[in-house]
């Protein structure tokens, strides 16, 4: 006879699942905005401090942040839950 404690839990209701997904993706959107804004700000300030007329560090930092954010989004959305 099978022990009932080993049974899988039933999946949560669809409404609760949708709410959890909404919160997760809203958190990802906020994380994207904050990270990209911080990268641009730091790059801008470093370019000002160094005195370069072309904002190379701002471009580099923003592209690096976008790359990391896309990697994070792909990793989070491919997770099986």
XYZ file of N, CA and C in Angstrom:
243
model
N 0.844 -1.174 0.000
C 0.000 0.000 0.000
C 0.895 1.243 0.000
N 0.460 2.254 -0.675
C 1.237 3.473 -0.842
C 1.000 4.427 0.318
N 2.083 5.021 0.787
C 1.990 5.981 1.887
C 1.411 7.294 1.353
N 0.343 7.832 1.961
C -0.279 9.058 1.437
C 0.614 10.296 1.561
N 1.627 10.265 2.411
C 2.481 11.438 2.554
C 3.387 11.634 1.343
N 3.538 10.613 0.498
C 4.374 10.715 -0.691
C 3.605 11.201 -1.914
N 2.351 11.416 -1.774
C 1.558 11.893 -2.907
C 1.945 13.322 -3.250
N 1.852 13.621 -4.538
C 2.137 14.987 -4.974
C 0.984 15.894 -4.571
N 1.358 17.131 -4.247
C 0.328 18.110 -3.933
C -0.365 18.517 -5.219
N -1.660 18.784 -5.155
C -2.348 19.246 -6.366
C -1.835 20.638 -6.736
N -1.853 20.994 -8.013
C -1.376 22.322 -8.409
C -2.283 23.395 -7.825
N -1.730 24.584 -7.571
C -2.560 25.658 -7.034
C -3.605 26.083 -8.056
N -4.658 26.717 -7.588
C -5.694 27.186 -8.514
C -5.114 28.141 -9.553
N -5.752 28.210 -10.694
C -5.251 29.025 -11.807
C -5.154 30.494 -11.426
N -6.087 30.983 -10.623
C -6.078 32.381 -10.235
C -4.825 32.711 -9.423
N -4.482 31.836 -8.491
C -3.305 32.059 -7.660
C -2.028 31.935 -8.484
N -1.995 30.997 -9.414
C -0.841 30.814 -10.278
C -0.613 32.054 -11.142
N -1.697 32.613 -11.691
C -1.585 33.814 -12.514
C -1.095 35.002 -11.699
N -1.548 35.099 -10.446
C -1.119 36.195 -9.592
C 0.371 36.077 -9.277
N 0.835 34.846 -9.026
C 2.257 34.645 -8.750
C 3.110 34.998 -9.962
N 2.649 34.615 -11.157
C 3.381 34.973 -12.368
C 3.404 36.475 -12.581
N 2.280 37.121 -12.321
C 2.207 38.569 -12.474
C 3.182 39.252 -11.533
N 3.239 38.801 -10.292
C 4.166 39.403 -9.337
C 5.618 39.147 -9.728
N 5.901 37.949 -10.230
C 7.272 37.638 -10.620
C 7.713 38.515 -11.787
N 6.857 38.665 -12.798
C 7.233 39.460 -13.960
C 7.217 40.956 -13.656
N 6.376 41.393 -12.756
C 6.425 42.792 -12.340
C 7.731 43.066 -11.605
N 8.177 42.118 -10.811
C 9.464 42.258 -10.136
C 10.612 42.286 -11.129
N 10.532 41.465 -12.169
C 11.566 41.490 -13.200
C 11.587 42.829 -13.933
N 10.426 43.389 -14.200
C 10.362 44.687 -14.885
C 10.971 45.782 -14.020
N 10.663 45.772 -12.739
C 11.244 46.765 -11.837
C 12.756 46.585 -11.746
N 13.213 45.355 -11.684
C 14.639 45.072 -11.627
C 15.334 45.558 -12.900
N 14.688 45.383 -14.041
C 15.259 45.863 -15.305
C 15.409 47.377 -15.298
N 14.355 48.079 -14.894
C 14.410 49.543 -14.880
C 15.472 50.053 -13.918
N 15.523 49.473 -12.739
C 16.475 49.931 -11.740
C 17.913 49.644 -12.158
N 18.169 48.459 -12.673
C 19.527 48.092 -13.070
C 19.996 48.929 -14.244
N 19.150 49.094 -15.240
C 19.536 49.881 -16.403
C 19.726 51.354 -16.029
N 18.851 51.881 -15.201
C 19.005 53.267 -14.754
C 20.282 53.477 -13.960
N 20.608 52.533 -13.090
C 21.830 52.634 -12.299
C 23.067 52.533 -13.186
N 23.053 51.645 -14.157
C 24.197 51.494 -15.066
C 24.419 52.765 -15.888
N 23.350 53.352 -16.390
C 23.471 54.583 -17.172
C 23.965 55.716 -16.282
N 23.446 55.822 -15.077
C 23.863 56.884 -14.163
C 25.340 56.759 -13.804
N 25.786 55.547 -13.470
C 27.189 55.344 -13.108
C 28.089 55.633 -14.315
N 27.693 55.168 -15.488
C 28.472 55.460 -16.687
C 28.544 56.944 -16.986
N 27.448 57.636 -16.810
C 27.405 59.079 -17.044
C 28.320 59.816 -16.073
N 28.240 59.456 -14.806
C 29.065 60.122 -13.791
C 30.551 59.833 -14.007
N 30.883 58.591 -14.386
C 32.281 58.275 -14.665
C 32.795 59.031 -15.885
N 31.957 59.161 -16.910
C 32.354 59.941 -18.075
C 32.565 61.403 -17.709
N 31.719 61.941 -16.853
C 31.898 63.315 -16.384
C 33.186 63.456 -15.588
N 33.447 62.524 -14.717
C 34.612 62.578 -13.843
C 35.913 62.481 -14.643
N 35.927 61.599 -15.645
C 37.114 61.449 -16.487
C 37.249 62.641 -17.429
N 36.146 63.198 -17.872
C 36.168 64.373 -18.732
C 36.108 64.062 -20.207
N 35.637 62.882 -20.565
C 35.526 62.531 -21.973
C 34.305 63.212 -22.574
N 34.452 63.659 -23.813
C 33.319 64.323 -24.462
C 32.330 63.306 -25.015
N 32.821 62.107 -25.389
C 31.937 61.054 -25.893
C 31.625 60.091 -24.738
N 30.346 59.781 -24.498
C 29.965 58.967 -23.325
C 30.210 57.466 -23.519
N 31.458 57.072 -23.657
C 31.771 55.676 -23.937
C 31.439 54.761 -22.757
N 31.719 55.197 -21.534
C 31.433 54.347 -20.373
C 29.935 54.186 -20.155
N 29.174 55.221 -20.450
C 27.725 55.116 -20.319
C 27.185 54.082 -21.312
N 27.719 54.077 -22.512
C 27.290 53.104 -23.519
C 27.706 51.699 -23.120
N 28.948 51.549 -22.670
C 29.444 50.229 -22.275
C 28.658 49.678 -21.097
N 28.448 50.510 -20.073
C 27.720 50.040 -18.882
C 26.273 49.698 -19.212
N 25.630 50.496 -20.065
C 24.228 50.208 -20.395
C 24.117 48.925 -21.228
N 25.050 48.694 -22.157
C 25.016 47.454 -22.935
C 25.330 46.240 -22.063
N 26.252 46.396 -21.136
C 26.559 45.312 -20.208
C 25.349 44.995 -19.329
N 24.672 46.032 -18.851
C 23.478 45.821 -18.028
C 22.375 45.149 -18.838
N 22.183 45.559 -20.089
C 21.169 44.922 -20.934
C 21.484 43.453 -21.172
N 22.749 43.142 -21.393
C 23.142 41.755 -21.595
C 22.849 40.920 -20.355
N 23.227 41.433 -19.210
C 22.969 40.703 -17.961
C 21.472 40.569 -17.689
N 20.708 41.601 -17.993
C 19.263 41.538 -17.768
C 18.593 40.534 -18.694
N 18.997 40.494 -19.951
C 18.421 39.517 -20.870
C 18.765 38.094 -20.435
N 19.979 37.889 -19.975
C 20.371 36.572 -19.468
C 19.509 36.190 -18.258
N 19.273 37.141 -17.358
C 18.451 36.887 -16.176
C 17.006 36.575 -16.573
N 16.462 37.288 -17.530
C 15.084 37.049 -17.969
C 14.960 35.673 -18.605
N 15.909 35.319 -19.452
C 15.866 34.001 -20.091
C 15.966 32.910 -19.040
N 16.848 33.091 -18.072
C 17.014 32.099 -17.014
C 15.740 31.959 -16.177
N 15.119 33.081 -15.850
C 13.904 33.030 -15.013
C 12.696 32.489 -15.757
N 12.567 32.778 -17.037
C 11.396 32.331 -17.763
C 11.506 30.876 -18.218
N 12.722 30.348 -18.298
C 12.879 28.953 -18.696
C 12.747 27.997 -17.525
N 12.683 28.526 -16.315
C 12.564 27.696 -15.119
C 11.223 26.983 -15.119
N 11.220 25.701 -14.857
C 9.990 24.911 -14.809
C 9.460 24.871 -13.386
N 8.307 25.463 -13.217
C 7.680 25.442 -11.894
C 6.267 24.977 -12.003
